Amino acid sequence: MKTNNPYLLPASVKPLHYDLELAPDLDKKTFSGTVDIQLQVLEPTAAITLHARTLTISSAVVNEEKITKQTQDKEKETTTFHLAKPLQKGSTRLSLAFQGKLGEDLRGFYQSTYALPDGTKKRLATTQFEPTDARKCFPCFDEPAQKSTFSITLNIPKNLIGISNMPVERETVRGDRKRVTFQKTPVMSTYLLAFLIGEFESISKKTKAGTTVSIWTTPGKKQLGSFALDVGIRCLDFYNDYFGIPYPLPKLDMIAIPDFESGAMENWGAVTYRETALLIDDENSPAANKQNTAYIIAHELAHQWFGNLVTMRWWNDLWLNEGFATWMGWKATDNLFPDWDIWTQFYVNEIDNALSSDSLENSHPIEVDVLNPGEINEVFDDVSYAKGACIIRMLEQYLGAQLFRRGLKNYFTKLMYGNSTTADLWDALGKAANKPVHAMMQSWTQQTGYPVITIKRTKEGYELKQERFFLHGKKADTTLWHIPLAVSDGSTTTVEYFNQRTMTLKTTKDLRFNVELAGFYRINYESDLFAHVNAKAKQKTIPLMERIGLEADTYALVRARYISIETYLDLLEAFKGERDYTLWGDITGNLRQLYSQFHGAHFLPQLQKFSRILYGPLAQHVGWDERPNEKQTEIFLRQVVLVMMGVSGDEATMKEAQRRFAERQRLHPNLRSTVYSLAASQGNKATWNDLVSLYKTASLQEEKMRALAALCWFKQPELIKKTLDFLLSTEVRSQDAFIGLGRSAANPYARDATWAFVKKHWGELVDRYGSGGHAMVRIIEAVASPFNTRGKYKEIETFFKKHSVSNARRAIQQALESMRINIAFKKEQEDKLATWLASRR
Ligand code: BES
Ligand code: ZN
């Protein structure tokens, strides 16, 4: 981290304890508050600077002395109090009174709206502080290393419930208001605080260790929390055991919020969720939602240790929070639901995202300098989350699960209630395992990208060469990685330490590389060896994970123009007998990219025919209706296959989808998304109206989202236009509108219209989503990246030169790079694809 970050607060004072009282007015959409901060003066100073944004500070007192001079720095988001005479070393008290607005921007202290079961419209207030919005709620030292204790009081209407990080200590009623005071928190960072006020209801249960876990919802929905409650309890039990350090707070609340920007937020002891990420309806929720909810809970609860108990010193190490919670979240989900095939699915859920994002030249190292809120918001991306999780998994394989866990325990024991850096983690793990963890891992966290390993079979054995993999094609580059290369000879797996440009393995044996796909790299087999591995894949004499790796790497090599598209298509023919969801999920993603990139091409009907040949046998195999006790992944496979049969224009599938849509009241939850979307893809105005009325009448938020997603599948320009208008209408919550825009952009028939729409409504979108958060980033990625013409490229480049977004600088660069890759890909592969397809007629 740069030590000279001008955005850091001066080090002359630090907070020890806050007494904070907040009094929201839900009708006026405002709040007022007072805060008393006990400070330690480390160096004599006549100025106290702390963070505050969009707040009015109406009075300031230091040690009984009223401060009259207050200055603001808009850029740094700080307020400075200038004292008449300097403070000396020792302790000091700063008392402030302030006022603010309860916004609708889903950040800071904000309002959310909901309807009671009888239809009455209501409002609640909640918070989202990570990374830098605590300062929008109260003046504070809003940096992760400025840990402190907090005593919180909420002054609220008598009939409402107040929730914060800690349990209620006392309540005193006066007139129609009450003051709810919470127990003092442990030492913690400001971004993890949470305050909620509303009419909540809850269900609760205790863990083995006696922690009370509760699920909170708006009135009438608490029964939808029982799945989450069960997962929460079991997950906390699992972590208590795995970490060997018990969850330190007396309670854990998990609250479903009707308006929420991200998926969930790990506030210590008061975790907040989007409704669709927490609530499960036993009769109406599909398996996919259950898996998603289980994972999100596991991810947020992992943060109670990674992030909350031990916190990164600065946001340059955000991955310590997010990469770990991602890896740990899957680990816990696998432990709780062992028959879900979690580690196979890890490929489509994380590895694939990580390898894709990180193959752009405009990617960034995991440890990355970030100075201001715009840059901080930018690093909540696939590199911090997915690549972070992948390299942790790689390291666990290298060290062995037991030593790895022992190292983690040492890390937590040493650093709890404090802050850490990436180096602290390597030290703890290296010591426990007595291996050079630091040297190896540094090459993965401080360098951008990852290697492709070219492997050639020779008379003596194998020759290997590593070079950085760029999706835009080969380019000279000197980066080297310390690769723990897992190699199997069929009976034993060894890990070779590959840290030079080339390596030779002397052997007469037939080796397999990247065992279990735990390594973060791609493999490029030289052609004879490729044919050999290909044949083994066809006979299934290599494990499923490695067949998935072969498929995915081959496609990536085609995209990067290492090899030509026929090779990939031939390989797909070898996969005809495969039945695994993850493998087909990945293939489907790749084929849909071909549909998107060659939208409108004359050979599209042949591509459809090819897909029907590929997916037809699978469709026969899975059928439409679920068999009793089917595996979860079989359910997912059915969804992928039916959608793909639809995209391939299979008439029987389309007809059946239409028939089932007409009888949608009886549709199995696991088929709803599929049927709605397929109905829309062949639908007309009446279908559009049906879906909108489904959206409006559904009481379950996830059902609304299924309808909304389907509305983005229409092909007719006038219906596409109606969907876009609907997305920005008052019917659709802001938290969902940006997701809809992304869906619409992913529909090849709608992408031009979506881009035009975003351009036209740019001002409105910026007003809505501000320039922090991640909604704008998601919109930009989704609408710009699919294009593959020079004209659109120029247009988009010009647009973003004029319209910058503070935290989307990298996203714009990446979208432009993706378009350049698309243009080159199309040029290189279009004719080859056409010829190959024609030869299959
Ligand atoms: N800490 C994040 C929430 C967050 C995201 C805060 C972005 C600020 C900006 C939380 O732990 C998280 O990672 N949420 C994910 C869901 C998760 C299960 C992948 C999200 O909201 O996307
Ligand atoms: Zn997280």
PDB file of C-alpha atoms in Angstrom, residues 427-566:
ATOM      1  CA  ASP A 427       3.565 -15.695   7.244  1.00  0.00           C
ATOM      2  CA  ALA A 428       1.048 -17.642   9.325  1.00  0.00           C
ATOM      3  CA  LEU A 429       0.459 -20.260   6.633  1.00  0.00           C
ATOM      4  CA  GLY A 430       4.155 -20.561   5.750  1.00  0.00           C
ATOM      5  CA  LYS A 431       5.104 -21.122   9.382  1.00  0.00           C
ATOM      6  CA  ALA A 432       2.454 -23.757   9.939  1.00  0.00           C
ATOM      7  CA  ALA A 433       3.446 -25.696   6.833  1.00  0.00           C
ATOM      8  CA  ASN A 434       7.133 -24.840   6.804  1.00  0.00           C
ATOM      9  CA  LYS A 435       6.980 -23.986   3.109  1.00  0.00           C
ATOM     10  CA  PRO A 436       7.927 -20.861   1.103  1.00  0.00           C
ATOM     11  CA  VAL A 437       4.353 -19.634   0.901  1.00  0.00           C
ATOM     12  CA  HIS A 438       5.286 -15.983   0.665  1.00  0.00           C
ATOM     13  CA  ALA A 439       7.459 -16.299  -2.434  1.00  0.00           C
ATOM     14  CA  MET A 440       4.962 -18.486  -4.201  1.00  0.00           C
ATOM     15  CA  MET A 441       1.812 -16.540  -3.398  1.00  0.00           C
ATOM     16  CA  GLN A 442       3.311 -13.140  -4.034  1.00  0.00           C
ATOM     17  CA  SER A 443       3.620 -14.093  -7.665  1.00  0.00           C
ATOM     18  CA  TRP A 444      -0.174 -14.607  -7.729  1.00  0.00           C
ATOM     19  CA  THR A 445      -1.270 -11.583  -5.704  1.00  0.00           C
ATOM     20  CA  GLN A 446       1.146  -8.922  -6.902  1.00  0.00           C
ATOM     21  CA  GLN A 447       1.128  -9.664 -10.622  1.00  0.00           C
ATOM     22  CA  THR A 448      -1.742  -9.230 -13.002  1.00  0.00           C
ATOM     23  CA  GLY A 449      -3.045 -12.202 -14.947  1.00  0.00           C
ATOM     24  CA  TYR A 450      -2.114 -15.855 -14.957  1.00  0.00           C
ATOM     25  CA  PRO A 451      -0.129 -18.250 -17.113  1.00  0.00           C
ATOM     26  CA  VAL A 452      -1.050 -20.569 -19.921  1.00  0.00           C
ATOM     27  CA  ILE A 453       1.206 -23.610 -19.811  1.00  0.00           C
ATOM     28  CA  THR A 454       2.086 -25.087 -23.164  1.00  0.00           C
ATOM     29  CA  ILE A 455       2.850 -28.792 -22.843  1.00  0.00           C
ATOM     30  CA  LYS A 456       4.606 -30.922 -25.381  1.00  0.00           C
ATOM     31  CA  ARG A 457       5.279 -34.649 -25.269  1.00  0.00           C
ATOM     32  CA  THR A 458       8.841 -35.650 -26.185  1.00  0.00           C
ATOM     33  CA  LYS A 459      10.731 -38.942 -26.251  1.00  0.00           C
ATOM     34  CA  GLU A 460      12.141 -38.199 -22.804  1.00  0.00           C
ATOM     35  CA  GLY A 461       8.955 -36.977 -21.202  1.00  0.00           C
ATOM     36  CA  TYR A 462       7.295 -33.548 -21.231  1.00  0.00           C
ATOM     37  CA  GLU A 463       8.413 -30.028 -22.010  1.00  0.00           C
ATOM     38  CA  LEU A 464       6.507 -27.226 -20.372  1.00  0.00           C
ATOM     39  CA  LYS A 465       6.532 -23.506 -20.977  1.00  0.00           C
ATOM     40  CA  GLN A 466       4.648 -20.779 -19.127  1.00  0.00           C
ATOM     41  CA  GLU A 467       3.601 -17.377 -20.460  1.00  0.00           C
ATOM     42  CA  ARG A 468       0.944 -14.856 -19.534  1.00  0.00           C
ATOM     43  CA  PHE A 469      -2.414 -15.627 -21.100  1.00  0.00           C
ATOM     44  CA  PHE A 470      -4.050 -12.710 -22.861  1.00  0.00           C
ATOM     45  CA  LEU A 471      -7.539 -13.099 -24.255  1.00  0.00           C
ATOM     46  CA  HIS A 472      -6.629 -10.612 -26.973  1.00  0.00           C
ATOM     47  CA  GLY A 473      -3.993 -13.015 -28.273  1.00  0.00           C
ATOM     48  CA  LYS A 474      -0.293 -13.657 -27.825  1.00  0.00           C
ATOM     49  CA  LYS A 475       1.895 -10.805 -26.740  1.00  0.00           C
ATOM     50  CA  ALA A 476       5.462 -10.600 -25.436  1.00  0.00           C
ATOM     51  CA  ASP A 477       5.484 -10.514 -21.664  1.00  0.00           C
ATOM     52  CA  THR A 478       8.096 -11.393 -19.061  1.00  0.00           C
ATOM     53  CA  THR A 479       5.900 -12.277 -16.097  1.00  0.00           C
ATOM     54  CA  LEU A 480       6.677 -15.570 -14.380  1.00  0.00           C
ATOM     55  CA  TRP A 481       4.558 -17.342 -11.789  1.00  0.00           C
ATOM     56  CA  HIS A 482       5.513 -19.770  -9.065  1.00  0.00           C
ATOM     57  CA  ILE A 483       3.164 -22.510 -10.133  1.00  0.00           C
ATOM     58  CA  PRO A 484       2.361 -25.432  -7.872  1.00  0.00           C
ATOM     59  CA  LEU A 485       1.744 -27.829 -10.730  1.00  0.00           C
ATOM     60  CA  ALA A 486      -0.272 -30.856  -9.636  1.00  0.00           C
ATOM     61  CA  VAL A 487       0.665 -33.833 -11.783  1.00  0.00           C
ATOM     62  CA  SER A 488      -0.763 -37.350 -11.674  1.00  0.00           C
ATOM     63  CA  ASP A 489       0.699 -40.484 -13.203  1.00  0.00           C
ATOM     64  CA  GLY A 490      -2.519 -42.346 -12.580  1.00  0.00           C
ATOM     65  CA  SER A 491      -1.579 -43.680  -9.174  1.00  0.00           C
ATOM     66  CA  THR A 492       0.013 -40.762  -7.312  1.00  0.00           C
ATOM     67  CA  THR A 493      -0.300 -37.006  -7.472  1.00  0.00           C
ATOM     68  CA  THR A 494       2.771 -34.866  -6.941  1.00  0.00           C
ATOM     69  CA  VAL A 495       3.112 -31.105  -6.964  1.00  0.00           C
ATOM     70  CA  GLU A 496       5.966 -29.761  -9.076  1.00  0.00           C
ATOM     71  CA  TYR A 497       7.221 -26.286  -8.269  1.00  0.00           C
ATOM     72  CA  PHE A 498       7.357 -24.581 -11.641  1.00  0.00           C
ATOM     73  CA  ASN A 499       8.835 -21.086 -11.391  1.00  0.00           C
ATOM     74  CA  GLN A 500      10.991 -20.800 -14.530  1.00  0.00           C
ATOM     75  CA  ARG A 501       9.992 -20.052 -18.096  1.00  0.00           C
ATOM     76  CA  THR A 502      10.379 -23.702 -19.056  1.00  0.00           C
ATOM     77  CA  MET A 503      10.587 -27.032 -17.315  1.00  0.00           C
ATOM     78  CA  THR A 504      11.270 -30.585 -18.426  1.00  0.00           C
ATOM     79  CA  LEU A 505       9.732 -33.617 -16.770  1.00  0.00           C
ATOM     80  CA  LYS A 506      11.644 -36.821 -17.511  1.00  0.00           C
ATOM     81  CA  THR A 507       9.279 -39.764 -17.506  1.00  0.00           C
ATOM     82  CA  THR A 508       7.962 -42.570 -19.635  1.00  0.00           C
ATOM     83  CA  LYS A 509       4.574 -42.394 -17.954  1.00  0.00           C
ATOM     84  CA  ASP A 510       1.400 -40.860 -19.282  1.00  0.00           C
ATOM     85  CA  LEU A 511       0.870 -37.810 -17.057  1.00  0.00           C
ATOM     86  CA  ARG A 512      -2.191 -35.715 -16.272  1.00  0.00           C
ATOM     87  CA  PHE A 513      -1.803 -32.063 -15.390  1.00  0.00           C
ATOM     88  CA  ASN A 514      -3.734 -29.649 -13.171  1.00  0.00           C
ATOM     89  CA  VAL A 515      -5.256 -32.418 -11.084  1.00  0.00           C
ATOM     90  CA  GLU A 516      -8.668 -31.474  -9.635  1.00  0.00           C
ATOM     91  CA  LEU A 517      -8.349 -28.188 -11.509  1.00  0.00           C
ATOM     92  CA  ALA A 518      -6.987 -26.572  -8.374  1.00  0.00           C
ATOM     93  CA  GLY A 519      -4.321 -24.631 -10.273  1.00  0.00           C
ATOM     94  CA  PHE A 520      -5.014 -21.115 -11.525  1.00  0.00           C
ATOM     95  CA  TYR A 521      -3.776 -21.427 -15.089  1.00  0.00           C
ATOM     96  CA  ARG A 522      -4.793 -22.776 -18.444  1.00  0.00           C
ATOM     97  CA  ILE A 523      -3.205 -25.591 -20.399  1.00  0.00           C
ATOM     98  CA  ASN A 524      -2.389 -25.521 -24.076  1.00  0.00           C
ATOM     99  CA  TYR A 525      -1.507 -29.051 -25.264  1.00  0.00           C
ATOM    100  CA  GLU A 526       0.637 -29.137 -28.333  1.00  0.00           C
ATOM    101  CA  SER A 527      -1.265 -30.880 -31.144  1.00  0.00           C
ATOM    102  CA  ASP A 528      -0.288 -34.570 -30.811  1.00  0.00           C
ATOM    103  CA  LEU A 529      -0.720 -34.429 -27.086  1.00  0.00           C
ATOM    104  CA  PHE A 530      -4.030 -32.621 -27.543  1.00  0.00           C
ATOM    105  CA  ALA A 531      -5.297 -35.486 -29.700  1.00  0.00           C
ATOM    106  CA  HIS A 532      -4.174 -37.953 -27.061  1.00  0.00           C
ATOM    107  CA  VAL A 533      -5.863 -36.077 -24.181  1.00  0.00           C
ATOM    108  CA  ASN A 534      -8.913 -35.585 -26.344  1.00  0.00           C
ATOM    109  CA  ALA A 535      -9.172 -39.336 -26.886  1.00  0.00           C
ATOM    110  CA  LYS A 536      -8.850 -39.945 -23.153  1.00  0.00           C
ATOM    111  CA  ALA A 537     -11.586 -37.422 -22.501  1.00  0.00           C
ATOM    112  CA  LYS A 538     -13.827 -39.182 -24.972  1.00  0.00           C
ATOM    113  CA  GLN A 539     -13.261 -42.505 -23.210  1.00  0.00           C
ATOM    114  CA  LYS A 540     -13.683 -40.735 -19.871  1.00  0.00           C
ATOM    115  CA  THR A 541     -10.385 -42.115 -18.646  1.00  0.00           C
ATOM    116  CA  ILE A 542      -9.583 -38.727 -17.166  1.00  0.00           C
ATOM    117  CA  PRO A 543     -11.690 -37.383 -14.278  1.00  0.00           C
ATOM    118  CA  LEU A 544     -14.670 -35.109 -14.864  1.00  0.00           C
ATOM    119  CA  MET A 545     -12.978 -32.001 -13.447  1.00  0.00           C
ATOM    120  CA  GLU A 546     -10.164 -32.343 -15.948  1.00  0.00           C
ATOM    121  CA  ARG A 547     -12.593 -32.892 -18.811  1.00  0.00           C
ATOM    122  CA  ILE A 548     -14.253 -29.641 -17.797  1.00  0.00           C
ATOM    123  CA  GLY A 549     -10.841 -27.974 -17.777  1.00  0.00           C
ATOM    124  CA  LEU A 550     -10.062 -29.343 -21.219  1.00  0.00           C
ATOM    125  CA  GLU A 551     -13.311 -28.015 -22.651  1.00  0.00           C
ATOM    126  CA  ALA A 552     -12.976 -24.597 -21.035  1.00  0.00           C
ATOM    127  CA  ASP A 553      -9.297 -24.120 -21.862  1.00  0.00           C
ATOM    128  CA  THR A 554      -9.858 -25.148 -25.466  1.00  0.00           C
ATOM    129  CA  TYR A 555     -12.569 -22.547 -25.881  1.00  0.00           C
ATOM    130  CA  ALA A 556     -10.430 -19.849 -24.247  1.00  0.00           C
ATOM    131  CA  LEU A 557      -7.566 -20.714 -26.587  1.00  0.00           C
ATOM    132  CA  VAL A 558      -9.936 -20.289 -29.522  1.00  0.00           C
ATOM    133  CA  ARG A 559     -11.063 -16.915 -28.222  1.00  0.00           C
ATOM    134  CA  ALA A 560      -7.446 -15.863 -27.846  1.00  0.00           C
ATOM    135  CA  ARG A 561      -6.720 -17.143 -31.371  1.00  0.00           C
ATOM    136  CA  TYR A 562      -4.120 -19.692 -30.282  1.00  0.00           C
ATOM    137  CA  ILE A 563      -6.105 -22.368 -32.068  1.00  0.00           C
ATOM    138  CA  SER A 564      -8.953 -22.343 -34.490  1.00  0.00           C
ATOM    139  CA  ILE A 565     -12.610 -22.880 -33.809  1.00  0.00           C
ATOM    140  CA  GLU A 566     -12.887 -26.263 -35.556  1.00  0.00           C
TER     141      GLU A 566
END
